[in-house]
Amino acid sequence: MRILAIETSCDETGIAIVESKGSSLVPKTIRVLANTLVSQATLHAQFGGVFPAVARREHAKAIVPLLVHALTEAGLAKKLKQERILSKKEETTLARIFHKEPELFVLFKESLNALKVPIIDAIAVTVGPGLEPALWVGINTAEALGVLWGVPVIPVNHMEGHIVASLMQTKDDGKTFSLAMPRFPSLALLISGGHTELVLMPSRGKYKMLGQTRDDAVGEAFDKVARMLGLSYPGGPEISKLAEKAPAHEKLSVPLPRPMLKSGDFDFSFSGLKTSVLYAIKKFETLTDRDKELIAKDFEDSVTEVLVTKTLKAAKKYKVKEIILGGGVTANRKIRKIFQESVAEELPDTKLFIPTILLSGDNGLMIGVAGLLRSKSKKHIVANGTLKLAKSVSPTLDELRKRK
Ligand code: KG4
Ligand code: ZN
């Protein structure tokens, strides 16, 4: 089965083409035919965060060229001798899909009508959670491709994409992956710019929310604290670099709080921590580079301690066999290291999955692989900015095969 996947939930336009061999519901080997990404991060850096309308505009500019790029990379962009003429029905359907994006419609027709229909079995697309205006660009493009190529569209939950990214294991050159099948129950900690969730997975494709942030997501806290320290967006990697410069033996005179560490539940809260950073900054008359490094380090330590403590507590309570970390914040070296050390020490029989750095942030590849696993195509797909994992559709690859 060959899937073209589209990710536009935030500020990364990602398109990938993946192929699985065999008919198993859990593909053993996944070949990456194309994996392309355009990031808007430098643009959003000017504003210190992502504005949904700007993100939408940039996705709409990037998506068609990126599609052609991905098809070319996969060797699937075959030019037609004569441009394809759409039937009246196709034209009407596509016009309806793109009714709010006439420029994108023009771009879409110009590029796609010049190409032969590629051998693609389905389109996978992120339908949420994320920024709805941004999600719609991906969904509309996916639906339009579905019409043009006569293939089903598979809705994918972005957070499930992050879980799947963690289970992907590079075979050699980054072009072939195997997919680890976790033993259940598993526990997923999802940490990104928009989410902080501890999710229990009692069985495959089933999710139960154990706890989540009551205010800011971890990545959001990293981004906001970075801004306070005069660092650019996205702040996570910047804070991390700064924290690594701080001398190991030096500490902030008044340490930052470890929010909700002993709350007795599995919820998180990072907004107060952000305010504590603001107060810590204000205490200094002039903030030296060393002060900034110490603040960054204690902030990172605080976040890490809270995440690790709560995750391990949940893992013990629910006797999970695996812990799966997912989301952009898993790129953080400190978080990766402390999780590895703590799980090895406290839960030696539990396997820890962490995505490779390349797959930790948003990308089309994880959506493609999640799409391979969940192939229910819906008649009416809508963007859902607050889509919950528990609402995910169940795997129905067979249904998809029947439709073909
Ligand atoms: O999953 P992701 O790419 O996008 C969302 O779905 O939100 O996560 C992006 C978040 C940003 O907040 C970014 O600052 C954070 O991940 N991030 C990091 C690091 N790299 C990215 N946070 C901490 N340390 C990092 N090294
Ligand atoms: Zn994400």
Short mmCIF file of C-alpha atoms and ligand atoms in Angstrom, two decimals:
data_model
loop_
_atom_site.label_atom_id
_atom_site.label_comp_id
_atom_site.label_asym_id
_atom_site.label_seq_id
_atom_site.Cartn_x
_atom_site.Cartn_y
_atom_site.Cartn_z
CA MET A 1 0.00 0.00 0.00
CA ARG A 2 1.28 3.42 -0.92
CA ILE A 3 0.15 6.57 0.85
CA LEU A 4 0.76 10.24 0.26
CA ALA A 5 0.53 12.10 3.56
CA ILE A 6 -0.09 15.76 4.32
CA GLU A 7 0.62 17.57 7.59
CA THR A 8 -0.35 21.23 8.10
CA SER A 9 -1.51 21.41 11.72
CA CYS A 10 0.83 24.17 12.85
CA ASP A 11 3.77 25.89 11.18
CA GLU A 12 5.26 23.04 9.20
CA THR A 13 4.00 21.95 5.80
CA GLY A 14 4.99 18.30 5.52
CA ILE A 15 4.39 15.91 2.64
CA ALA A 16 5.60 12.34 2.56
CA ILE A 17 5.03 9.31 0.40
CA VAL A 18 5.33 5.98 2.17
CA GLU A 19 4.92 2.41 1.08
CA SER A 20 4.30 -0.70 3.12
CA LYS A 21 4.85 -4.20 1.91
CA GLY A 22 2.50 -7.08 2.64
CA SER A 23 -1.05 -7.07 3.86
CA SER A 24 -0.41 -7.18 7.58
CA LEU A 25 -2.24 -4.62 9.70
CA VAL A 26 1.11 -3.70 11.21
CA PRO A 27 3.55 -3.22 8.36
CA LYS A 28 6.95 -4.75 9.05
CA THR A 29 8.83 -2.55 6.64
CA ILE A 30 7.99 0.93 5.53
CA ARG A 31 9.77 2.49 2.63
CA VAL A 32 9.98 6.26 2.42
CA LEU A 33 9.63 7.32 -1.19
CA ALA A 34 9.57 11.03 -0.34
CA ASN A 35 9.76 13.13 2.77
CA THR A 36 9.57 16.89 2.35
CA LEU A 37 9.06 19.74 4.76
CA VAL A 38 8.77 23.52 4.60
CA SER A 39 9.03 25.27 7.95
CA GLN A 40 7.54 28.67 8.65
CA ALA A 41 9.53 29.01 11.89
CA THR A 42 11.73 31.90 10.76
CA LEU A 43 8.68 33.86 9.63
CA HIS A 44 6.84 33.30 12.91
CA ALA A 45 10.02 34.19 14.81
CA GLN A 46 9.34 37.88 13.98
CA PHE A 47 6.06 37.70 15.89
CA GLY A 48 7.35 35.42 18.65
CA GLY A 49 4.67 32.82 17.96
CA VAL A 50 2.37 31.33 15.36
CA PHE A 51 -0.58 33.35 14.04
CA PRO A 52 -3.14 30.97 12.54
CA ALA A 53 -3.99 33.25 9.60
CA VAL A 54 -0.32 33.64 8.69
CA ALA A 55 0.23 29.89 9.05
CA ARG A 56 -2.73 29.22 6.74
CA ARG A 57 -1.44 31.65 4.09
CA GLU A 58 2.03 30.11 4.17
CA HIS A 59 0.71 26.55 3.93
CA ALA A 60 -1.40 27.59 0.96
CA LYS A 61 1.70 29.02 -0.75
CA ALA A 62 3.90 26.04 -0.01
CA ILE A 63 1.66 23.03 -0.38
CA VAL A 64 1.37 22.59 -4.16
CA PRO A 65 5.09 23.11 -4.94
CA LEU A 66 5.88 20.73 -2.08
CA LEU A 67 3.46 18.16 -3.48
CA VAL A 68 5.17 18.29 -6.85
CA HIS A 69 8.53 18.09 -5.11
CA ALA A 70 7.46 14.99 -3.15
CA LEU A 71 6.06 13.31 -6.27
CA THR A 72 9.28 14.10 -8.12
CA GLU A 73 11.40 12.73 -5.28
CA ALA A 74 9.35 9.52 -5.40
CA GLY A 75 9.71 9.29 -9.18
CA LEU A 76 5.95 9.71 -9.51
CA ALA A 77 5.76 13.08 -11.25
CA LYS A 78 5.23 12.03 -14.85
CA LYS A 79 4.36 14.88 -17.17
CA LEU A 80 1.36 14.45 -19.45
CA LYS A 81 1.86 15.28 -23.12
CA GLN A 82 -1.31 17.23 -23.00
CA GLU A 83 -2.68 18.82 -19.90
CA ARG A 84 -5.59 16.97 -18.34
CA ILE A 85 -8.99 18.54 -18.91
CA LEU A 86 -11.26 18.24 -15.90
CA SER A 87 -14.79 16.98 -16.37
CA LYS A 88 -17.55 19.35 -15.39
CA LYS A 89 -18.23 17.25 -12.32
CA GLU A 90 -14.57 17.26 -11.26
CA GLU A 91 -14.33 21.01 -11.82
CA THR A 92 -17.44 21.64 -9.69
CA THR A 93 -16.31 19.34 -6.90
CA LEU A 94 -12.83 20.88 -6.78
CA ALA A 95 -14.26 24.40 -6.90
CA ARG A 96 -16.45 23.51 -3.93
CA ILE A 97 -13.49 22.10 -2.00
CA PHE A 98 -11.38 25.18 -2.67
CA HIS A 99 -14.18 27.74 -2.47
CA LYS A 100 -12.35 29.71 0.22
CA GLU A 101 -8.96 29.38 -1.45
CA PRO A 102 -9.25 30.43 -5.09
CA GLU A 103 -5.48 31.06 -5.44
CA LEU A 104 -4.71 27.60 -4.15
CA PHE A 105 -7.24 26.15 -6.60
CA VAL A 106 -5.46 27.85 -9.50
CA LEU A 107 -2.06 26.61 -8.31
CA PHE A 108 -3.47 23.13 -7.76
CA LYS A 109 -4.92 22.88 -11.26
CA GLU A 110 -1.85 24.35 -12.97
CA SER A 111 0.49 21.83 -11.38
CA LEU A 112 -1.61 18.70 -10.95
CA ASN A 113 -3.38 18.74 -14.31
CA ALA A 114 0.00 18.60 -15.99
CA LEU A 115 0.81 15.28 -14.32
CA LYS A 116 -0.26 11.68 -14.87
CA VAL A 117 -2.25 10.11 -12.05
CA PRO A 118 0.46 8.53 -9.87
CA ILE A 119 0.21 5.08 -8.34
CA ILE A 120 -0.97 6.09 -4.89
CA ASP A 121 -3.56 4.08 -2.94
CA ALA A 122 -4.74 6.71 -0.47
CA ILE A 123 -4.10 10.19 0.90
CA ALA A 124 -3.56 10.58 4.67
CA VAL A 125 -4.11 13.97 6.20
CA THR A 126 -3.92 15.50 9.65
CA VAL A 127 -7.42 16.56 10.69
CA GLY A 128 -6.55 17.74 14.21
CA PRO A 129 -5.66 18.75 16.78
CA GLY A 130 -4.03 21.95 15.56
CA LEU A 131 -4.80 25.37 14.16
CA GLU A 132 -8.03 24.99 12.22
CA PRO A 133 -7.22 27.48 9.42
CA ALA A 134 -3.93 25.67 8.89
CA LEU A 135 -5.54 22.21 9.05
CA TRP A 136 -8.04 23.15 6.35
CA VAL A 137 -5.30 23.83 3.80
CA GLY A 138 -4.08 20.25 4.18
CA ILE A 139 -7.55 18.75 4.30
CA ASN A 140 -8.77 20.60 1.22
CA THR A 141 -5.68 19.65 -0.73
CA ALA A 142 -6.05 16.02 0.37
CA GLU A 143 -9.71 15.91 -0.62
CA ALA A 144 -8.95 17.53 -3.96
CA LEU A 145 -6.24 14.92 -4.64
CA GLY A 146 -8.71 12.24 -3.62
CA VAL A 147 -11.12 13.48 -6.30
CA LEU A 148 -8.45 13.96 -8.95
CA TRP A 149 -6.78 10.60 -8.42
CA GLY A 150 -9.90 8.64 -7.40
CA VAL A 151 -8.47 7.48 -4.06
CA PRO A 152 -9.78 7.58 -0.46
CA VAL A 153 -8.70 10.12 2.11
CA ILE A 154 -7.65 8.87 5.56
CA PRO A 155 -8.12 11.26 8.48
CA VAL A 156 -5.20 11.15 10.91
CA ASN A 157 -4.98 12.42 14.46
CA HIS A 158 -1.81 14.48 14.78
CA MET A 159 -1.07 13.15 18.29
CA GLU A 160 -1.33 9.58 17.08
CA GLY A 161 1.17 10.61 14.42
CA HIS A 162 3.59 11.60 17.19
CA ILE A 163 3.08 8.23 18.91
CA VAL A 164 3.73 6.40 15.65
CA ALA A 165 6.88 8.51 15.04
CA SER A 166 8.26 7.19 18.30
CA LEU A 167 7.70 3.58 17.21
CA MET A 168 9.48 4.05 13.89
CA GLN A 169 12.94 2.59 13.85
CA THR A 170 15.34 3.51 11.11
CA LYS A 171 16.78 0.53 9.36
CA ASP A 172 19.76 2.05 7.61
CA ASP A 173 19.69 5.07 5.38
CA GLY A 174 16.60 6.77 6.77
CA LYS A 175 14.67 5.50 3.74
CA THR A 176 13.49 2.28 5.36
CA PHE A 177 11.81 1.93 8.72
CA SER A 178 10.44 -0.87 10.78
CA LEU A 179 7.56 -0.23 13.12
CA ALA A 180 7.81 -1.48 16.69
CA MET A 181 4.61 -2.99 18.00
CA PRO A 182 4.28 -1.96 21.64
CA ARG A 183 3.09 -4.38 24.27
CA PHE A 184 0.00 -3.24 26.11
CA PRO A 185 -0.86 -1.52 28.31
CA SER A 186 1.45 1.25 27.14
CA LEU A 187 1.74 4.80 28.35
CA ALA A 188 2.32 7.77 26.06
CA LEU A 189 3.61 11.15 27.16
CA LEU A 190 2.88 13.65 24.42
CA ILE A 191 4.72 16.93 24.70
CA SER A 192 4.48 19.52 21.97
CA GLY A 193 3.80 23.19 21.34
CA GLY A 194 0.08 22.71 21.87
CA HIS A 195 -0.21 19.63 24.08
CA THR A 196 0.99 17.99 27.24
CA GLU A 197 -0.84 14.73 27.74
CA LEU A 198 -0.35 11.49 29.59
CA VAL A 199 -2.30 8.87 27.73
CA LEU A 200 -2.86 5.24 28.67
CA MET A 201 -3.11 2.82 25.77
CA PRO A 202 -4.89 -0.30 27.08
CA SER A 203 -4.77 -1.95 23.66
CA ARG A 204 -3.90 -1.06 20.11
CA GLY A 205 -5.55 2.12 18.89
CA LYS A 206 -7.35 2.71 22.21
CA TYR A 207 -6.57 5.73 24.34
CA LYS A 208 -7.52 6.90 27.81
CA MET A 209 -6.49 10.36 28.93
CA LEU A 210 -4.87 10.17 32.37
CA GLY A 211 -3.90 13.78 32.65
CA GLN A 212 -3.11 16.89 30.70
CA THR A 213 -1.99 20.45 31.16
CA ARG A 214 -4.44 22.77 32.83
CA ASP A 215 -2.94 25.79 31.08
CA ASP A 216 0.19 26.08 28.90
CA ALA A 217 1.66 23.14 27.03
CA VAL A 218 5.32 22.32 27.73
CA GLY A 219 6.49 23.52 24.32
CA GLU A 220 4.46 26.70 24.73
CA ALA A 221 6.15 27.31 28.12
CA PHE A 222 9.57 26.79 26.51
CA ASP A 223 8.63 29.26 23.77
CA LYS A 224 7.31 31.89 26.21
CA VAL A 225 10.24 31.62 28.61
CA ALA A 226 12.62 31.88 25.65
CA ARG A 227 10.90 35.09 24.65
CA MET A 228 11.34 36.49 28.18
CA LEU A 229 15.04 35.73 27.92
CA GLY A 230 15.27 37.48 24.56
CA LEU A 231 15.64 34.27 22.57
CA SER A 232 14.00 33.61 19.23
CA TYR A 233 11.05 31.36 18.30
CA PRO A 234 10.84 28.37 18.51
CA GLY A 235 12.22 28.74 22.00
CA GLY A 236 12.67 25.09 22.96
CA PRO A 237 15.98 24.49 21.20
CA GLU A 238 17.26 27.95 22.27
CA ILE A 239 16.53 27.36 25.97
CA SER A 240 18.13 23.98 25.67
CA LYS A 241 21.35 25.42 24.15
CA LEU A 242 21.51 28.09 26.83
CA ALA A 243 20.90 25.61 29.66
CA GLU A 244 23.75 23.42 28.40
CA LYS A 245 26.15 26.35 28.82
CA ALA A 246 25.36 26.73 32.53
CA PRO A 247 28.05 25.31 34.82
CA ALA A 248 26.92 22.03 36.38
CA HIS A 249 27.74 23.05 39.95
CA GLU A 250 26.02 26.46 39.89
CA LYS A 251 22.34 26.91 40.73
CA LEU A 252 19.82 29.73 40.86
CA SER A 253 19.83 31.25 44.36
CA VAL A 254 16.07 30.74 44.61
CA PRO A 255 15.12 27.66 42.61
CA LEU A 256 12.03 27.68 40.40
CA PRO A 257 8.98 25.69 41.54
CA ARG A 258 8.25 22.14 40.35
CA PRO A 259 4.55 22.69 39.55
CA MET A 260 1.98 20.00 40.39
CA LEU A 261 4.73 17.57 41.33
CA LYS A 262 2.76 16.33 44.30
CA SER A 263 -0.75 17.08 43.04
CA GLY A 264 -1.78 13.46 43.40
CA ASP A 265 -3.17 13.35 39.86
CA PHE A 266 -1.61 13.22 36.41
CA ASP A 267 -2.33 16.78 35.38
CA PHE A 268 0.28 19.41 34.62
CA SER A 269 0.48 23.19 34.82
CA PHE A 270 3.25 25.32 33.37
CA SER A 271 1.79 28.79 33.42
CA GLY A 272 2.86 29.46 37.03
CA LEU A 273 6.37 28.27 36.24
CA LYS A 274 6.52 30.80 33.43
CA THR A 275 5.44 33.55 35.88
CA SER A 276 8.10 32.41 38.35
CA VAL A 277 10.69 32.82 35.59
CA LEU A 278 9.43 36.36 35.06
CA TYR A 279 9.88 37.13 38.78
CA ALA A 280 13.32 35.51 38.77
CA ILE A 281 14.32 37.74 35.84
CA LYS A 282 13.00 40.84 37.62
CA LYS A 283 15.14 40.10 40.67
CA PHE A 284 18.27 40.84 38.72
CA GLU A 285 19.14 44.49 38.18
CA THR A 286 21.07 43.59 35.10
CA LEU A 287 20.63 40.13 33.69
CA THR A 288 24.01 38.64 32.73
CA ASP A 289 24.50 35.81 30.29
CA ARG A 290 25.32 33.55 33.24
CA ASP A 291 22.02 34.49 34.95
CA LYS A 292 20.13 33.62 31.79
CA GLU A 293 21.93 30.28 31.54
CA LEU A 294 21.05 29.42 35.14
CA ILE A 295 17.40 30.38 34.63
CA ALA A 296 17.23 28.30 31.43
CA LYS A 297 18.82 25.35 33.21
CA ASP A 298 16.51 25.47 36.23
CA PHE A 299 13.48 25.89 33.99
CA GLU A 300 14.50 22.87 31.94
CA ASP A 301 15.25 20.91 35.13
CA SER A 302 11.87 21.80 36.60
CA VAL A 303 9.97 20.74 33.49
CA THR A 304 11.99 17.53 33.22
CA GLU A 305 11.49 16.60 36.87
CA VAL A 306 7.74 17.10 36.68
CA LEU A 307 7.38 15.19 33.40
CA VAL A 308 9.55 12.28 34.50
CA THR A 309 8.04 11.98 37.99
CA LYS A 310 4.44 11.98 36.79
CA THR A 311 5.09 9.65 33.87
CA LEU A 312 6.88 7.11 36.03
CA LYS A 313 4.17 7.32 38.66
CA ALA A 314 1.50 6.59 36.04
CA ALA A 315 3.63 3.82 34.55
CA LYS A 316 3.88 2.13 37.94
CA LYS A 317 0.21 2.62 38.79
CA TYR A 318 -1.02 1.12 35.53
CA LYS A 319 1.81 -1.44 35.30
CA VAL A 320 2.55 -0.47 31.74
CA LYS A 321 4.92 -2.47 29.58
CA GLU A 322 6.12 0.45 27.45
CA ILE A 323 6.52 4.19 27.77
CA ILE A 324 6.25 6.11 24.53
CA LEU A 325 7.38 9.73 24.32
CA GLY A 326 6.16 11.86 21.45
CA GLY A 327 6.01 15.46 20.23
CA GLY A 328 8.42 18.26 19.39
CA VAL A 329 9.67 18.70 22.96
CA THR A 330 11.14 15.17 22.91
CA ALA A 331 13.98 16.72 20.88
CA ASN A 332 15.18 18.13 24.20
CA ARG A 333 18.42 16.39 25.14
CA LYS A 334 17.98 16.79 28.89
CA ILE A 335 14.47 15.34 28.81
CA ARG A 336 15.64 12.40 26.68
CA LYS A 337 18.59 11.68 28.97
CA ILE A 338 16.72 11.87 32.28
CA PHE A 339 13.89 9.70 30.93
CA GLN A 340 16.40 7.10 29.72
CA GLU A 341 18.23 7.06 33.04
CA SER A 342 15.12 7.07 35.23
CA VAL A 343 13.26 4.36 33.33
CA ALA A 344 16.38 2.16 33.28
CA GLU A 345 16.79 2.61 37.02
CA GLU A 346 13.20 2.51 38.28
CA LEU A 347 11.43 0.38 35.69
CA PRO A 348 14.10 -1.82 34.10
CA ASP A 349 11.49 -4.10 32.48
CA THR A 350 9.70 -1.23 30.79
CA LYS A 351 10.77 -0.29 27.31
CA LEU A 352 11.14 3.40 26.53
CA PHE A 353 10.45 4.65 23.03
CA ILE A 354 11.72 8.10 22.05
CA PRO A 355 11.50 9.35 18.46
CA THR A 356 14.71 10.12 16.61
CA ILE A 357 15.40 13.86 16.70
CA LEU A 358 14.45 14.09 13.02
CA LEU A 359 11.01 12.60 13.69
CA SER A 360 10.30 14.42 16.95
CA GLY A 361 8.90 17.59 15.40
CA ASP A 362 5.97 17.78 13.02
CA ASN A 363 6.47 15.96 9.73
CA GLY A 364 4.52 14.29 6.98
CA LEU A 365 6.20 10.93 7.45
CA MET A 366 4.56 10.17 10.79
CA ILE A 367 1.17 11.06 9.32
CA GLY A 368 1.81 8.68 6.42
CA VAL A 369 2.68 5.81 8.73
CA ALA A 370 -0.25 6.57 11.05
CA GLY A 371 -2.38 6.60 7.89
CA LEU A 372 -1.11 3.14 6.95
CA LEU A 373 -2.31 1.89 10.33
CA ARG A 374 -5.67 3.64 10.26
CA SER A 375 -7.28 3.61 6.94
CA LYS A 376 -10.90 4.46 7.45
CA SER A 377 -11.94 7.02 4.90
CA LYS A 378 -14.76 9.29 5.88
CA LYS A 379 -17.24 10.90 3.55
CA HIS A 380 -17.10 14.21 5.28
CA ILE A 381 -13.79 15.19 6.79
CA VAL A 382 -13.59 18.35 8.85
CA ALA A 383 -10.74 20.10 10.61
CA ASN A 384 -11.00 19.69 14.34
CA GLY A 385 -8.63 21.97 16.20
CA THR A 386 -9.32 20.27 19.51
CA LEU A 387 -9.54 16.67 18.30
CA LYS A 388 -8.96 14.20 21.14
CA LEU A 389 -7.03 10.98 20.80
CA ALA A 390 -9.84 9.08 22.47
CA LYS A 391 -12.08 10.08 19.56
CA SER A 392 -9.75 8.52 17.01
CA VAL A 393 -11.28 6.20 14.49
CA SER A 394 -10.42 2.52 14.84
CA PRO A 395 -8.18 0.80 12.32
CA THR A 396 -10.10 -0.36 9.30
CA LEU A 397 -7.54 -1.16 6.67
CA ASP A 398 -9.82 -3.90 5.42
CA GLU A 399 -12.60 -1.41 4.83
CA LEU A 400 -10.26 0.67 2.76
CA ARG A 401 -9.22 -2.32 0.69
CA LYS A 402 -12.87 -3.13 0.02
CA ARG A 403 -13.45 0.40 -1.22
CA LYS A 404 -10.64 0.21 -3.72
O1 KG4 B 1 5.27 18.70 17.90
P1 KG4 B 1 5.75 20.03 17.49
O2 KG4 B 1 6.78 20.09 16.39
O3 KG4 B 1 4.57 20.94 17.05
C1 KG4 B 1 3.33 20.90 17.68
O4 KG4 B 1 2.56 19.97 17.36
O5 KG4 B 1 3.13 21.77 18.54
O6 KG4 B 1 6.33 20.76 18.79
C2 KG4 B 1 6.85 22.05 18.72
C3 KG4 B 1 7.33 22.46 20.09
C4 KG4 B 1 7.72 23.94 20.16
O7 KG4 B 1 7.08 24.53 21.27
C5 KG4 B 1 9.22 23.89 20.35
O8 KG4 B 1 9.74 24.97 21.12
C6 KG4 B 1 9.38 22.58 21.08
O9 KG4 B 1 8.49 21.72 20.45
N1 KG4 B 1 10.77 22.09 20.98
C7 KG4 B 1 11.57 21.93 22.04
C8 KG4 B 1 12.83 21.51 21.52
N2 KG4 B 1 12.73 21.42 20.17
C9 KG4 B 1 11.44 21.78 19.85
N3 KG4 B 1 11.36 22.11 23.35
C10 KG4 B 1 12.38 21.88 24.19
N4 KG4 B 1 13.62 21.51 23.78
C11 KG4 B 1 13.88 21.30 22.47
N5 KG4 B 1 15.10 20.92 22.08
ZN ZN B 2 3.13 18.14 16.75
#
